Amino acid sequence: MGAYRYKVQKGGFGLFLGIAAEVTHLTDVPTPGAPVSNRVWLDASEVVNAFHGNRLVLNEREVAWLRAGLGQVAGDIERIETSAYILISVRALEIFEVNYAEEALAPAIAGWAAETFAFTPRNCTVSHDSTTGQFTLDWDE
């Protein structure tokens, strides 16, 4: 299992999120999780809070952000891995509750995947609208 910490600090905002996940190579369709691409699957059903050790139940939007980030790099993973299926199981998150933004899940899992599978990370520029409080992720493709 590998861990990755995503950090961005800009004038007016900052994001921090740690993620730990593991890779399982399978010959049959994974039973846990859901497909992100033809061969890459995501399982976020057994996640713990890395700071407190208690179980986290991610909501649909949080899982969607994980899927979005993993979807950005699924092609890179499939080019490197030869297994019929690659299951990415998120096991722990380091969440600072005072400034948690679920949008950070996407670049965090993409960064974890780049480090774990040893490919060039995708650049993701984050901006923040201070009026609405919304974050925008711009992936260089």
Short mmCIF file of C-alpha atoms in Angstrom, two decimals:
data_model
loop_
_atom_site.label_atom_id
_atom_site.label_comp_id
_atom_site.label_asym_id
_atom_site.label_seq_id
_atom_site.Cartn_x
_atom_site.Cartn_y
_atom_site.Cartn_z
CA MET A 1 0.00 0.00 0.00
CA GLY A 2 1.32 3.42 -0.92
CA ALA A 3 0.53 6.84 0.48
CA TYR A 4 0.51 10.23 -1.23
CA ARG A 5 -0.06 13.76 0.04
CA TYR A 6 -1.60 16.31 -2.28
CA LYS A 7 -0.84 19.93 -1.38
CA VAL A 8 -1.47 23.20 -3.14
CA GLN A 9 -1.04 26.62 -1.56
CA LYS A 10 -2.08 29.76 -3.40
CA GLY A 11 -2.95 33.27 -2.38
CA GLY A 12 -6.30 33.02 -0.62
CA PHE A 13 -6.64 29.25 -0.38
CA GLY A 14 -4.88 25.98 0.19
CA LEU A 15 -5.75 22.31 -0.23
CA PHE A 16 -4.25 19.34 1.56
CA LEU A 17 -5.36 15.73 1.38
CA GLY A 18 -3.46 12.55 2.10
CA ILE A 19 -4.49 9.29 0.49
CA ALA A 20 -3.38 5.69 0.98
CA ALA A 21 -4.46 3.02 -1.47
CA GLU A 22 -3.44 -0.41 -2.67
CA VAL A 23 -3.37 -2.12 -6.03
CA THR A 24 -4.69 -5.62 -6.69
CA HIS A 25 -4.06 -7.33 -10.04
CA LEU A 26 -6.93 -9.60 -11.06
CA THR A 27 -7.75 -11.93 -13.90
CA ASP A 28 -11.52 -11.82 -13.26
CA VAL A 29 -13.89 -8.87 -12.95
CA PRO A 30 -13.52 -7.36 -9.46
CA THR A 31 -16.41 -7.98 -7.09
CA PRO A 32 -15.89 -4.88 -4.95
CA GLY A 33 -15.87 -1.42 -6.44
CA ALA A 34 -16.95 -0.04 -9.78
CA PRO A 35 -15.27 0.45 -13.15
CA VAL A 36 -13.45 3.68 -13.91
CA SER A 37 -12.36 2.41 -17.33
CA ASN A 38 -12.33 -0.95 -19.10
CA ARG A 39 -9.65 -2.39 -16.81
CA VAL A 40 -9.25 0.05 -13.90
CA TRP A 41 -11.70 -0.29 -11.03
CA LEU A 42 -12.11 1.77 -7.85
CA ASP A 43 -13.13 0.50 -4.42
CA ALA A 44 -13.72 3.08 -1.69
CA SER A 45 -15.86 0.92 0.60
CA GLU A 46 -13.34 0.38 3.42
CA VAL A 47 -11.70 3.73 4.11
CA VAL A 48 -10.42 4.90 7.48
CA ASN A 49 -9.57 8.34 8.81
CA ALA A 50 -5.76 8.22 8.98
CA PHE A 51 -5.69 10.67 11.89
CA HIS A 52 -8.32 9.10 14.13
CA GLY A 53 -8.45 5.48 12.95
CA ASN A 54 -12.23 5.47 12.64
CA ARG A 55 -14.09 4.32 9.53
CA LEU A 56 -15.07 6.90 6.93
CA VAL A 57 -18.15 6.45 4.80
CA LEU A 58 -17.64 8.49 1.66
CA ASN A 59 -20.67 10.10 0.09
CA GLU A 60 -21.49 9.82 -3.62
CA ARG A 61 -19.84 13.15 -4.48
CA GLU A 62 -16.60 12.15 -2.75
CA VAL A 63 -16.50 8.84 -4.61
CA ALA A 64 -17.28 10.72 -7.83
CA TRP A 65 -14.23 12.97 -7.24
CA LEU A 66 -12.05 9.89 -6.70
CA ARG A 67 -13.44 8.37 -9.91
CA ALA A 68 -12.82 11.64 -11.80
CA GLY A 69 -9.19 11.80 -10.69
CA LEU A 70 -8.53 8.14 -11.38
CA GLY A 71 -10.30 8.52 -14.73
CA GLN A 72 -7.76 11.18 -15.71
CA VAL A 73 -4.93 8.65 -15.39
CA ALA A 74 -6.66 5.32 -16.11
CA GLY A 75 -5.18 5.21 -19.61
CA ASP A 76 -1.68 5.66 -18.18
CA ILE A 77 -2.28 2.80 -15.74
CA GLU A 78 -3.63 0.53 -18.49
CA ARG A 79 -0.56 1.20 -20.67
CA ILE A 80 1.75 0.12 -17.84
CA GLU A 81 -0.17 -2.78 -16.30
CA THR A 82 -0.80 -6.02 -18.14
CA SER A 83 -3.36 -7.52 -15.73
CA ALA A 84 -6.85 -8.05 -17.04
CA TYR A 85 -8.17 -5.85 -14.22
CA ILE A 86 -6.48 -3.39 -11.88
CA LEU A 87 -8.39 -2.72 -8.66
CA ILE A 88 -7.45 0.45 -6.78
CA SER A 89 -8.68 0.22 -3.18
CA VAL A 90 -8.61 3.46 -1.19
CA ARG A 91 -7.77 2.50 2.39
CA ALA A 92 -7.17 5.77 4.26
CA LEU A 93 -7.61 9.51 3.91
CA GLU A 94 -5.89 12.29 5.83
CA ILE A 95 -8.55 14.97 5.99
CA PHE A 96 -8.11 18.28 7.76
CA GLU A 97 -11.75 18.88 8.62
CA VAL A 98 -11.40 22.64 9.09
CA ASN A 99 -10.59 23.20 5.41
CA TYR A 100 -11.63 19.96 3.71
CA ALA A 101 -12.66 20.32 0.08
CA GLU A 102 -13.80 17.10 -1.55
CA GLU A 103 -12.50 18.38 -4.90
CA ALA A 104 -8.98 17.63 -3.62
CA LEU A 105 -9.78 13.91 -3.86
CA ALA A 106 -9.40 13.98 -7.67
CA PRO A 107 -5.83 15.34 -7.94
CA ALA A 108 -4.81 13.37 -4.82
CA ILE A 109 -5.71 9.98 -6.30
CA ALA A 110 -4.26 10.97 -9.69
CA GLY A 111 -1.00 11.91 -7.96
CA TRP A 112 -1.03 8.68 -5.96
CA ALA A 113 -1.48 6.69 -9.19
CA ALA A 114 1.37 8.53 -10.96
CA GLU A 115 3.70 7.81 -8.04
CA THR A 116 2.54 4.20 -7.61
CA PHE A 117 2.67 3.22 -11.29
CA ALA A 118 5.71 5.43 -12.08
CA PHE A 119 4.32 7.55 -14.90
CA THR A 120 4.55 11.29 -15.46
CA PRO A 121 1.93 13.03 -13.32
CA ARG A 122 -0.84 14.97 -15.01
CA ASN A 123 -0.80 18.67 -14.28
CA CYS A 124 -3.94 19.85 -12.52
CA THR A 125 -4.30 23.57 -11.94
CA VAL A 126 -6.68 24.46 -9.14
CA SER A 127 -8.47 27.78 -8.85
CA HIS A 128 -10.88 29.00 -6.21
CA ASP A 129 -13.75 31.43 -6.54
CA SER A 130 -13.80 33.23 -3.20
CA THR A 131 -17.31 34.55 -3.86
CA THR A 132 -18.94 31.15 -4.39
CA GLY A 133 -16.39 29.04 -2.51
CA GLN A 134 -16.12 26.66 -5.46
CA PHE A 135 -12.92 25.07 -6.72
CA THR A 136 -12.20 24.49 -10.39
CA LEU A 137 -9.80 21.79 -11.60
CA ASP A 138 -8.15 22.31 -14.97
CA TRP A 139 -6.39 19.15 -16.18
CA ASP A 140 -3.70 19.59 -18.83
CA GLU A 141 -4.42 17.01 -21.47
#
